[in-house]
Short mmCIF file of C-alpha atoms and ligand atoms in Angstrom, two decimals:
data_model
loop_
_atom_site.label_atom_id
_atom_site.label_comp_id
_atom_site.label_asym_id
_atom_site.label_seq_id
_atom_site.Cartn_x
_atom_site.Cartn_y
_atom_site.Cartn_z
CA MET A 1 19.56 7.90 10.88
CA ASP A 2 22.60 10.08 10.86
CA ILE A 3 23.91 13.28 9.28
CA SER A 4 24.42 11.76 5.73
CA SER A 5 20.65 11.14 5.52
CA ILE A 6 20.51 14.79 4.78
CA GLU A 7 22.62 14.82 1.68
CA LYS A 8 20.84 11.92 0.36
CA ILE A 9 17.15 13.37 1.14
CA VAL A 10 18.87 16.47 -0.63
CA SER A 11 19.67 14.57 -3.61
CA LEU A 12 16.10 12.78 -3.84
CA CYS A 13 14.78 16.08 -3.51
CA LYS A 14 16.57 17.36 -6.86
CA ARG A 15 16.49 13.97 -8.55
CA ARG A 16 12.32 13.70 -8.03
CA GLY A 17 11.56 17.57 -8.33
CA PHE A 18 10.57 18.41 -4.79
CA ILE A 19 13.45 20.73 -4.22
CA PHE A 20 16.09 22.61 -6.31
CA GLN A 21 18.83 24.98 -5.50
CA SER A 22 17.93 28.58 -6.25
CA SER A 23 19.50 30.16 -9.12
CA GLU A 24 21.69 26.83 -9.67
CA ILE A 25 22.26 28.09 -13.55
CA TYR A 26 24.56 30.72 -11.81
CA GLY A 27 26.19 29.09 -9.19
CA GLY A 28 23.47 28.59 -7.02
CA LEU A 29 22.79 31.10 -3.89
CA GLY A 30 23.66 29.97 -0.51
CA SER A 31 20.96 28.32 1.66
CA THR A 32 18.22 29.25 -0.71
CA TRP A 33 15.61 27.01 -2.37
CA ASP A 34 13.15 26.79 -4.88
CA TYR A 35 10.17 24.06 -4.59
CA GLY A 36 9.66 21.94 -7.63
CA PRO A 37 6.36 20.38 -8.74
CA LEU A 38 6.19 17.33 -6.11
CA GLY A 39 7.73 20.21 -3.62
CA VAL A 40 5.12 22.86 -4.36
CA GLU A 41 2.06 20.04 -3.81
CA MET A 42 3.50 18.86 -0.92
CA LYS A 43 3.82 22.21 0.84
CA GLN A 44 0.67 23.21 -0.50
CA LYS A 45 -1.14 20.31 1.71
CA ILE A 46 0.84 20.97 4.50
CA LYS A 47 -0.51 24.46 4.64
CA ASN A 48 -4.21 23.49 3.83
CA HIS A 49 -3.51 20.85 7.00
CA TRP A 50 -2.69 23.50 9.29
CA TRP A 51 -5.46 26.07 7.92
CA GLN A 52 -7.83 23.69 8.49
CA ALA A 53 -6.70 22.41 12.03
CA VAL A 54 -6.06 26.07 13.13
CA VAL A 55 -8.67 27.93 11.48
CA THR A 56 -11.42 26.28 9.27
CA SER A 57 -12.33 23.71 11.97
CA ARG A 58 -12.95 26.30 14.72
CA ASP A 59 -15.31 29.07 15.27
CA ASN A 60 -13.03 31.34 17.36
CA VAL A 61 -9.85 31.65 14.71
CA VAL A 62 -10.35 34.11 11.86
CA GLY A 63 -7.64 34.17 9.13
CA MET A 64 -5.89 37.17 7.32
CA ASP A 65 -2.86 38.06 5.00
CA ALA A 66 -1.03 40.97 5.76
CA ALA A 67 1.42 43.03 3.20
CA ILE A 68 5.17 41.70 3.83
CA LEU A 69 6.28 45.23 3.72
CA MET A 70 5.25 47.56 6.76
CA HIS A 71 5.71 50.81 8.00
CA PRO A 72 9.17 51.03 9.48
CA LYS A 73 7.76 52.10 12.68
CA VAL A 74 6.15 48.94 13.10
CA TRP A 75 9.52 47.55 13.79
CA GLU A 76 10.73 49.95 16.07
CA ALA A 77 7.84 49.59 18.17
CA SER A 78 7.58 46.03 17.88
CA GLY A 79 11.39 45.87 19.41
CA HIS A 80 13.05 44.13 16.11
CA VAL A 81 14.89 47.32 15.13
CA SER A 82 16.63 47.61 18.68
CA GLN A 83 16.75 43.75 20.20
CA PHE A 84 16.17 41.45 17.57
CA HIS A 85 20.45 40.73 16.80
CA ASP A 86 22.37 37.69 17.43
CA LEU A 87 26.15 37.77 18.69
CA MET A 88 28.67 36.74 15.83
CA VAL A 89 32.13 35.89 15.78
CA ASP A 90 34.74 34.85 13.25
CA ASN A 91 37.64 32.57 12.85
CA LYS A 92 40.58 34.62 11.30
CA LEU A 93 42.07 31.18 10.06
CA THR A 94 39.30 29.78 8.38
CA LYS A 95 37.31 32.90 7.77
CA LYS A 96 34.34 30.78 9.32
CA ARG A 97 31.74 32.88 10.75
CA TYR A 98 29.38 31.65 14.04
CA ARG A 99 26.22 32.49 15.84
CA LEU A 100 27.75 32.92 19.25
CA ASP A 101 25.49 30.59 20.93
CA HIS A 102 25.82 27.94 18.28
CA LEU A 103 29.74 27.77 18.59
CA LEU A 104 29.31 27.36 22.47
CA GLU A 105 26.91 24.46 22.00
CA ALA A 106 29.47 22.69 20.37
CA GLN A 107 32.14 23.30 22.82
CA SER A 108 33.15 20.83 25.88
CA GLU A 109 31.68 20.79 29.22
CA VAL A 110 35.32 22.16 30.49
CA VAL A 111 35.38 24.85 28.20
CA ILE A 112 31.57 26.00 29.22
CA GLY A 113 32.77 25.74 32.82
CA GLU A 114 35.55 28.20 32.19
CA LEU A 115 33.71 30.47 30.79
CA ALA A 116 30.69 30.10 33.36
CA ASP A 117 33.72 31.11 35.98
CA GLU A 118 34.39 34.00 33.99
CA PHE A 119 31.06 35.13 33.52
CA LEU A 120 28.47 33.64 35.44
CA LYS A 121 27.73 34.45 39.70
CA ASP A 122 25.58 31.11 39.91
CA TYR A 123 26.62 28.15 37.79
CA ASN A 124 25.30 24.88 37.91
CA PRO A 125 27.53 22.59 35.36
CA ALA A 126 24.10 20.36 34.88
CA GLU A 127 22.33 22.99 33.18
CA ASN A 128 24.74 23.11 30.28
CA PHE A 129 22.44 24.93 27.83
CA ASP A 130 21.13 27.38 30.27
CA ASN A 131 24.17 28.06 30.97
CA ILE A 132 25.47 28.99 27.30
CA GLN A 133 22.24 31.08 26.99
CA LYS A 134 23.31 32.74 30.62
CA ILE A 135 26.94 33.58 29.04
CA VAL A 136 25.58 34.99 25.90
CA GLN A 137 23.25 37.22 27.46
CA VAL A 138 26.24 38.60 30.08
CA ILE A 139 28.74 38.82 27.21
CA SER A 140 25.81 40.59 25.34
CA ALA A 141 25.28 42.94 28.21
CA ASN A 142 28.97 43.61 28.17
CA ILE A 143 28.93 44.44 24.78
CA LYS A 144 26.23 46.90 25.11
CA THR A 145 28.66 48.93 27.54
CA GLY A 146 31.49 48.75 25.40
CA LYS A 147 33.49 45.85 27.05
CA THR A 148 34.01 42.63 24.15
CA PRO A 149 35.55 39.63 26.17
CA ASP A 150 38.64 38.20 24.20
CA LEU A 151 37.23 34.67 22.85
CA ASN A 152 41.37 33.61 22.78
CA GLN A 153 41.55 33.51 26.39
CA PHE A 154 39.38 30.25 26.20
CA ASN A 155 40.11 27.30 24.31
CA ILE A 156 37.09 27.67 21.94
CA LEU A 157 37.81 25.54 19.21
CA ASP A 158 36.53 25.54 15.50
CA SER A 159 34.78 22.40 14.32
CA ALA A 160 34.68 23.48 10.63
CA ASN A 161 39.06 23.48 11.20
CA LYS A 162 39.40 19.82 10.79
CA LYS A 163 42.98 20.23 9.36
CA ASP A 164 44.37 21.91 12.33
CA LYS A 165 42.54 19.98 15.36
CA GLY A 166 40.04 23.07 15.64
CA LYS A 167 42.77 25.74 15.90
CA ALA A 168 41.19 29.17 16.04
CA ASP A 169 42.12 32.60 16.10
CA TRP A 170 38.74 34.70 17.22
CA THR A 171 37.80 38.19 16.26
CA GLY A 172 35.58 40.33 19.03
CA ILE A 173 32.28 39.61 19.40
CA ARG A 174 29.69 41.84 17.56
CA GLN A 175 26.07 42.44 17.42
CA PHE A 176 24.35 41.64 14.31
CA ASN A 177 20.67 42.70 13.64
CA LEU A 178 18.69 40.09 11.58
CA MET A 179 16.46 42.49 9.49
CA PHE A 180 16.55 42.43 5.88
CA ARG A 181 16.77 45.86 5.09
CA THR A 182 15.25 47.35 1.58
CA SER A 183 14.30 50.39 0.46
CA PHE A 184 10.93 52.28 -0.52
CA GLY A 185 10.22 54.67 -3.06
CA SER A 186 10.89 55.47 -6.60
CA SER A 187 14.19 57.31 -6.68
CA ASP A 188 17.16 57.06 -4.52
CA GLU A 189 16.81 60.36 -2.67
CA SER A 190 13.48 59.94 -1.63
CA ALA A 191 13.61 56.54 -1.01
CA THR A 192 12.70 55.22 2.79
CA GLU A 193 14.56 52.59 4.57
CA ALA A 194 12.25 49.93 5.01
CA TYR A 195 12.30 45.91 6.30
CA LEU A 196 11.08 42.56 5.15
CA ARG A 197 9.12 41.54 7.91
CA PRO A 198 10.91 39.11 10.05
CA GLU A 199 7.84 37.61 11.54
CA THR A 200 4.01 37.80 10.08
CA ALA A 201 2.72 38.40 13.81
CA GLN A 202 3.45 42.04 13.37
CA GLY A 203 0.83 42.54 10.34
CA ILE A 204 -1.77 40.42 13.04
CA PHE A 205 -1.18 43.10 15.95
CA THR A 206 -1.11 46.08 13.97
CA ASN A 207 -4.56 44.73 12.28
CA PHE A 208 -5.85 43.42 15.72
CA SER A 209 -8.88 45.91 16.05
CA ASN A 210 -9.82 46.14 12.07
CA VAL A 211 -10.01 42.40 12.58
CA GLN A 212 -11.97 41.98 16.16
CA THR A 213 -14.45 45.00 15.04
CA THR A 214 -15.27 43.21 11.13
CA SER A 215 -15.33 39.40 12.67
CA ARG A 216 -17.44 40.39 15.65
CA GLN A 217 -15.24 37.88 17.59
CA LYS A 218 -15.05 38.13 21.40
CA LEU A 219 -12.26 36.82 23.49
CA PRO A 220 -10.77 34.59 23.74
CA PHE A 221 -10.38 34.23 19.78
CA GLY A 222 -7.39 33.78 17.80
CA ILE A 223 -5.92 35.45 14.22
CA ALA A 224 -4.07 33.35 11.80
CA GLN A 225 -1.63 33.85 8.86
CA ILE A 226 0.60 31.89 6.56
CA GLY A 227 3.28 34.07 4.85
CA LYS A 228 6.76 34.73 4.19
CA ALA A 229 9.28 36.22 6.39
CA PHE A 230 13.34 37.12 6.22
CA ARG A 231 16.06 37.21 8.43
CA ASN A 232 19.45 37.73 7.81
CA GLU A 233 20.61 34.72 9.64
CA ILE A 234 24.65 34.74 10.33
CA THR A 235 24.40 31.01 9.68
CA THR A 236 22.37 28.75 7.78
CA GLY A 237 22.25 25.35 6.63
CA ASN A 238 21.03 21.80 7.29
CA PHE A 239 18.99 22.26 4.14
CA LEU A 240 15.51 23.62 4.44
CA PHE A 241 16.08 24.18 8.38
CA ARG A 242 17.64 27.61 8.47
CA THR A 243 17.37 29.79 5.26
CA ARG A 244 17.20 33.71 5.46
CA GLU A 245 13.94 33.33 3.47
CA PHE A 246 11.20 31.16 4.76
CA GLU A 247 7.42 30.69 5.28
CA GLN A 248 5.73 30.85 8.54
CA LEU A 249 2.31 29.36 9.96
CA GLU A 250 1.21 31.94 12.71
CA LEU A 251 -1.51 32.06 15.42
CA GLU A 252 -2.08 35.20 17.71
CA PHE A 253 -4.86 33.62 20.20
CA PHE A 254 -6.11 36.82 22.04
CA VAL A 255 -7.35 36.00 25.95
CA TYR A 256 -7.65 38.14 29.10
CA PRO A 257 -4.74 38.60 30.85
CA ASP A 258 -4.99 36.36 33.53
CA GLU A 259 -5.90 33.36 31.11
CA THR A 260 -2.43 32.88 29.58
CA LYS A 261 -0.99 30.35 31.41
CA LYS A 262 -4.35 27.95 30.72
CA TRP A 263 -3.97 28.98 27.23
CA LEU A 264 -0.02 28.04 26.91
CA GLU A 265 -0.67 24.77 28.00
CA THR A 266 -3.99 24.22 25.49
CA TRP A 267 -2.10 25.23 22.85
CA SER A 268 1.10 23.78 23.36
CA GLN A 269 -0.71 20.46 23.46
CA GLU A 270 -2.58 20.97 20.33
CA ARG A 271 0.50 21.97 18.23
CA LEU A 272 2.29 18.84 19.61
CA ALA A 273 -0.72 16.64 18.52
CA TRP A 274 -0.87 18.72 14.92
CA TYR A 275 2.49 17.10 13.84
CA ILE A 276 1.47 13.80 15.30
CA LYS A 277 -1.55 14.13 12.73
CA LEU A 278 0.60 14.70 10.07
CA GLY A 279 2.41 11.71 10.63
CA ILE A 280 5.62 12.38 12.54
CA ALA A 281 6.38 9.96 14.63
CA GLU A 282 5.63 10.59 18.10
CA ASN A 283 8.81 9.17 19.73
CA LYS A 284 10.89 11.96 18.01
CA LEU A 285 8.81 14.65 19.11
CA ARG A 286 8.95 16.72 22.14
CA LEU A 287 7.49 19.90 24.18
CA ARG A 288 10.47 21.67 25.68
CA PRO A 289 9.79 24.46 28.18
CA HIS A 290 12.30 27.36 27.66
CA ALA A 291 14.56 28.48 30.52
CA GLU A 292 13.88 32.09 31.22
CA THR A 293 17.38 33.39 29.91
CA GLU A 294 16.26 31.80 26.49
CA LEU A 295 13.09 33.92 26.49
CA ALA A 296 12.94 36.37 23.50
CA HIS A 297 12.32 40.24 24.38
CA TYR A 298 8.72 40.06 24.30
CA SER A 299 7.60 36.54 25.88
CA LYS A 300 7.04 35.54 29.44
CA ALA A 301 7.22 31.63 29.24
CA CYS A 302 7.38 29.67 26.01
CA TYR A 303 7.17 25.93 25.02
CA ASP A 304 9.20 24.63 21.54
CA VAL A 305 8.10 21.79 19.67
CA GLU A 306 10.92 19.96 19.08
CA TYR A 307 12.14 16.84 16.70
CA GLU A 308 14.98 14.70 16.81
CA PHE A 309 16.73 15.45 13.60
CA PRO A 310 20.02 13.46 12.45
CA PHE A 311 21.66 16.90 13.45
CA GLY A 312 20.02 16.74 17.12
CA TRP A 313 16.70 18.10 19.11
CA SER A 314 15.82 21.10 17.22
CA GLU A 315 12.97 23.74 17.25
CA LEU A 316 9.90 23.11 14.89
CA GLU A 317 7.72 25.91 16.88
CA GLY A 318 7.48 28.01 19.65
CA ILE A 319 4.55 28.50 21.70
CA ALA A 320 4.97 31.45 23.42
CA ASP A 321 3.18 33.92 26.27
CA ARG A 322 3.40 37.15 24.75
CA GLY A 323 1.59 38.92 27.54
CA THR A 324 0.19 42.46 26.16
CA PHE A 325 3.48 43.45 24.98
CA ASP A 326 3.10 43.77 21.49
CA LEU A 327 -0.24 45.72 21.55
CA ASP A 328 0.99 47.70 24.26
CA GLN A 329 4.08 48.66 22.18
CA HIS A 330 1.86 49.47 19.37
CA ASN A 331 -0.89 51.50 22.02
CA GLU A 332 2.41 53.64 22.83
CA HIS A 333 3.97 54.47 19.33
CA SER A 334 0.91 54.71 16.96
CA VAL A 335 -1.78 57.00 16.00
CA LYS A 336 -4.52 54.44 16.95
CA LYS A 337 -5.28 52.47 19.79
CA GLN A 338 -5.49 48.66 19.47
CA VAL A 339 -7.98 47.86 22.38
CA TYR A 340 -11.25 45.50 22.66
CA PHE A 341 -13.96 46.69 24.58
CA ASP A 342 -15.34 44.50 27.24
CA GLN A 343 -18.77 43.92 27.28
CA GLU A 344 -19.27 42.37 30.99
CA SER A 345 -16.74 44.79 32.80
CA ASN A 346 -17.89 47.68 30.21
CA GLN A 347 -14.31 48.74 29.36
CA ASN A 348 -11.56 48.95 27.06
CA ILE A 349 -8.86 46.26 28.03
CA VAL A 350 -5.53 45.32 25.94
CA PRO A 351 -5.91 41.86 25.65
CA ALA A 352 -2.92 39.50 26.13
CA VAL A 353 -1.84 36.80 23.53
CA VAL A 354 -0.61 32.98 23.38
CA GLU A 355 1.50 32.73 20.29
CA ALA A 356 1.97 29.55 18.01
CA SER A 357 4.61 29.99 15.51
CA ALA A 358 5.85 27.52 12.91
CA GLY A 359 7.64 27.06 9.81
CA VAL A 360 6.27 25.61 6.49
CA ASP A 361 9.51 24.95 5.33
CA ARG A 362 10.85 23.37 8.52
CA THR A 363 8.17 21.27 9.07
CA PHE A 364 8.44 20.20 5.46
CA LEU A 365 11.89 19.02 5.88
CA THR A 366 10.59 17.33 9.16
CA CYS A 367 8.28 15.35 6.69
CA LEU A 368 11.05 14.47 4.41
CA VAL A 369 13.32 13.29 7.51
CA ASP A 370 11.01 11.37 9.36
CA ALA A 371 9.34 9.54 6.02
CA PHE A 372 13.16 8.69 4.51
CA THR A 373 13.40 5.21 4.55
CA GLU A 374 16.17 2.82 2.96
CA GLU A 375 15.86 -0.96 3.01
CA GLU A 376 16.37 -3.94 1.24
CA VAL A 377 14.03 -5.92 -0.92
CA ARG A 378 14.83 -9.26 -2.63
CA GLY A 379 18.60 -8.20 -2.60
CA GLU A 380 17.72 -4.77 -4.01
CA LYS A 381 17.76 -1.16 -1.97
CA ARG A 382 14.24 0.21 -2.19
CA ILE A 383 14.41 3.92 -1.11
CA LEU A 384 10.73 5.14 -0.31
CA LEU A 385 9.41 8.07 1.71
CA LYS A 386 6.55 6.98 4.17
CA LEU A 387 4.42 10.13 3.96
CA SER A 388 1.21 10.09 4.95
CA PRO A 389 -1.39 10.25 2.25
CA GLN A 390 -2.57 13.48 3.73
CA ILE A 391 0.53 15.43 2.35
CA ALA A 392 1.96 12.93 -0.07
CA PRO A 393 2.33 15.05 -3.41
CA ILE A 394 0.59 12.38 -5.20
CA THR A 395 -2.24 9.93 -3.77
CA CYS A 396 -2.32 7.61 -6.22
CA ALA A 397 -0.18 6.59 -9.61
CA VAL A 398 -1.86 4.92 -11.97
CA PHE A 399 -0.10 2.44 -14.73
CA PRO A 400 -1.32 0.60 -17.49
CA LEU A 401 0.88 -2.23 -17.45
CA VAL A 402 1.50 -2.14 -21.28
CA LYS A 403 1.11 0.72 -23.87
CA LYS A 404 -1.58 -1.17 -26.13
CA ASP A 405 -4.82 -3.15 -26.17
CA GLY A 406 -6.25 0.21 -24.80
CA LEU A 407 -5.06 -0.19 -21.33
CA PRO A 408 -3.49 3.38 -21.57
CA ASP A 409 -7.08 4.68 -22.13
CA ILE A 410 -8.69 2.84 -19.27
CA ALA A 411 -6.02 4.02 -17.00
CA GLU A 412 -6.47 7.47 -17.95
CA LYS A 413 -10.19 7.36 -17.53
CA ILE A 414 -9.22 6.04 -13.80
CA VAL A 415 -6.92 8.96 -13.29
CA GLN A 416 -9.53 11.37 -14.51
CA ASP A 417 -12.02 9.56 -11.81
CA ILE A 418 -9.53 9.72 -9.00
CA ARG A 419 -8.58 12.98 -9.42
CA GLN A 420 -12.39 14.52 -8.75
CA GLU A 421 -11.09 13.67 -5.09
CA PHE A 422 -7.25 12.84 -4.71
CA SER A 423 -4.15 13.87 -6.90
CA ALA A 424 -3.57 11.43 -9.38
CA PHE A 425 -1.01 10.79 -11.71
CA PHE A 426 -0.35 8.81 -15.02
CA ASP A 427 2.88 6.98 -15.66
CA ILE A 428 3.61 4.57 -18.53
CA GLY A 429 7.15 5.08 -18.96
CA GLY A 430 9.48 2.32 -18.41
CA SER A 431 8.93 -1.14 -16.63
CA ILE A 432 6.45 -1.53 -14.09
CA GLY A 433 9.13 -2.22 -11.22
CA ARG A 434 10.93 1.16 -12.47
CA ARG A 435 7.36 3.02 -11.91
CA TYR A 436 6.62 1.55 -8.46
CA ARG A 437 10.20 2.68 -7.60
CA ARG A 438 10.15 6.20 -8.92
CA GLN A 439 6.55 6.41 -7.02
CA ASP A 440 8.32 5.29 -3.78
CA GLU A 441 10.70 8.06 -3.74
CA ALA A 442 7.97 10.54 -4.61
CA GLY A 443 6.11 9.28 -1.06
CA THR A 444 3.12 8.22 -3.53
CA PRO A 445 1.00 5.69 -0.90
CA TYR A 446 -0.83 4.07 -3.50
CA GLY A 447 0.05 2.33 -7.00
CA ILE A 448 -2.92 1.17 -9.06
CA THR A 449 -2.12 -1.29 -12.52
CA VAL A 450 -4.24 -1.44 -15.27
CA ASP A 451 -3.44 -5.32 -17.05
CA HIS A 452 -5.46 -7.52 -19.17
CA GLU A 453 -7.57 -8.56 -16.06
CA THR A 454 -9.28 -5.11 -16.20
CA LEU A 455 -10.71 -5.64 -19.72
CA GLU A 456 -12.07 -8.78 -19.02
CA GLU A 457 -13.12 -8.30 -15.13
CA ASN A 458 -13.23 -4.87 -14.76
CA THR A 459 -10.54 -5.28 -11.64
CA VAL A 460 -7.30 -3.46 -10.99
CA THR A 461 -4.17 -4.17 -8.39
CA LEU A 462 -4.11 -1.52 -5.74
CA ARG A 463 -0.42 -1.63 -4.46
CA ASP A 464 0.63 -0.18 -1.19
CA ARG A 465 3.83 1.58 -0.86
CA ASP A 466 5.02 0.54 2.62
CA SER A 467 4.10 -3.19 2.80
CA MET A 468 4.59 -3.18 -0.97
CA GLU A 469 1.12 -5.74 -0.80
CA GLN A 470 -1.25 -5.89 -3.94
CA ILE A 471 -5.05 -6.43 -3.87
CA ARG A 472 -7.25 -7.20 -6.67
CA ILE A 473 -10.29 -4.79 -6.37
CA PRO A 474 -13.35 -3.78 -8.67
CA THR A 475 -12.34 -0.40 -10.95
CA ALA A 476 -15.93 0.89 -9.67
CA ASN A 477 -14.58 0.98 -6.36
CA ILE A 478 -11.07 2.65 -6.32
CA ARG A 479 -11.89 6.12 -4.86
CA LYS A 480 -14.12 4.02 -1.89
CA THR A 481 -10.86 2.11 -1.34
CA LEU A 482 -8.86 4.53 -1.26
CA ARG A 483 -10.90 6.54 1.15
CA GLU A 484 -10.79 3.79 3.49
CA LYS A 485 -7.45 3.52 3.24
CA ILE A 486 -6.27 6.97 3.63
CA ASN A 487 -8.92 7.10 6.83
CA ASP A 488 -7.06 3.86 8.43
CA TRP A 489 -3.72 5.55 7.94
CA ASP A 490 -4.92 8.52 9.61
CA ASN A 491 -6.50 6.41 12.35
CA LYS A 492 -3.44 4.25 12.85
P1 ATP B 501 15.77 29.84 16.06
O1 ATP B 501 16.36 30.16 17.54
O2 ATP B 501 16.02 28.58 15.44
O3 ATP B 501 16.96 30.49 15.42
P2 ATP B 501 13.53 31.10 16.67
O4 ATP B 501 13.33 30.97 18.11
O5 ATP B 501 14.14 32.52 16.30
O6 ATP B 501 14.60 30.45 15.95
P3 ATP B 501 11.07 31.78 15.97
O7 ATP B 501 10.98 33.52 15.97
O8 ATP B 501 10.24 31.49 16.98
O9 ATP B 501 12.24 31.32 15.68
O10 ATP B 501 10.19 31.62 14.65
C1 ATP B 501 9.02 30.68 14.56
C2 ATP B 501 9.24 29.65 13.81
O11 ATP B 501 9.83 30.37 12.52
C3 ATP B 501 10.27 28.76 14.12
O12 ATP B 501 10.07 27.64 15.31
C4 ATP B 501 10.69 27.83 12.67
O13 ATP B 501 10.01 26.97 12.59
C5 ATP B 501 10.69 29.35 11.55
N1 ATP B 501 11.83 29.62 11.56
C6 ATP B 501 12.53 31.06 12.36
N2 ATP B 501 13.58 31.19 11.79
C7 ATP B 501 13.73 30.66 10.57
C8 ATP B 501 14.65 30.30 9.76
N3 ATP B 501 15.93 31.26 9.45
N4 ATP B 501 14.59 29.23 8.60
C9 ATP B 501 13.63 28.62 8.57
N5 ATP B 501 12.48 28.60 9.12
C10 ATP B 501 12.80 29.56 10.67
#
């Protein structure tokens, strides 16, 4: 799949009602998307799938749902106000703005070598990605002491300036805090500055004691949450991959501090397995351990679950050993201590935490990219989404062959019956071939056609989206057959 497929997916999403550009009638708001009828169904199913896998199926994980707005001191204590920033730089010729690490990732090894000679003491050309992170770190430290390097000394190209062979005139490098500011209060004078949360995790840390004491959980145990997060990203793009408003799926798993290594391994494997269960191709997924230089300010060790997108291997989820950093910070800055009374040692301890932090929208995009298929059938192009039946917005579409002879009534009844267990859709418009095509693009795994044989023999045809194979089954067995087929899909 090449990069142009993303454009095809964006267009399919609009055509079928998965995703629309936000505020489109006013010209659209960049990198901001609205989920349409099919999109919201699929998104909900992804969230339910995660909740089931992480919370409902376990007795040692409980859920919660914190407010998006939190006391501003939370973000000072967590380190986000002082540390949650990226370095940015602009090309004065194209007015294009870049996040420094993303800009450097697009440069040749020769340029990285020159930067490394300038900024790094120990330089191993084989570790290109690691070197970029190290260079960015050194530049960041230099900026804090007032030294801003001039990028124009190096042959750093701007891939957006195709007309002029990547020529650039770089501005100085600046730090940019990613926190979304807002104000809290009824009048301009009394309003205090607040933030839209950049992660849901702090809502969990600040409620650690509330949740632990009321749920009476013992270590090790987890608290999970699904919710919106906001980051004023320097560069956005690749459709849903990087946006300023997105939804997170976060698990904070609290453990005895000497057990983080074991739990980091356990959760990394569990989380990788979840994406495979979701139907994403195993050979396009990998777990990548972070180099030390890549770690966030709170993290001791980290794995990323990555997917091979048309634009390269990219992060879907971070699984991190955050140690006791967050609870320690809140214990230092807040009025109420977040501790755990350990009955064995008869004392209060601060638990460490292993975090698994994923994005709903990124997972959604991954499912679409992985399922998007173009093929030729009898000389005609067919586009389909080979989505897992667990997350396909519609599980089964039902079509009366013609609009008369009582077939629509029978089809309606079948839809009502299927709906007791699965999502179903009734479609009477257009030729049967066109109706199949529409459902193929919507990713609907099964289609049922009610025809004249249904009147005589009480049977229907069941069509499989991927193989296009049709079988004849008794009307009474529809739900049972769907159940079996979905089961087979899950176990294949
Ligand atoms: P990146 O390096 O891509 O900026 P990150 O390492 O800062 O991501 P985390 O802070 O670990 O991301 O956030 C956890 C998860 O939240 C990510 O793995 C991703 O799925 C999701 N996420 C983070 N930022 C965005 C964004 N701007 N748009 C969509 N999803 C995001």
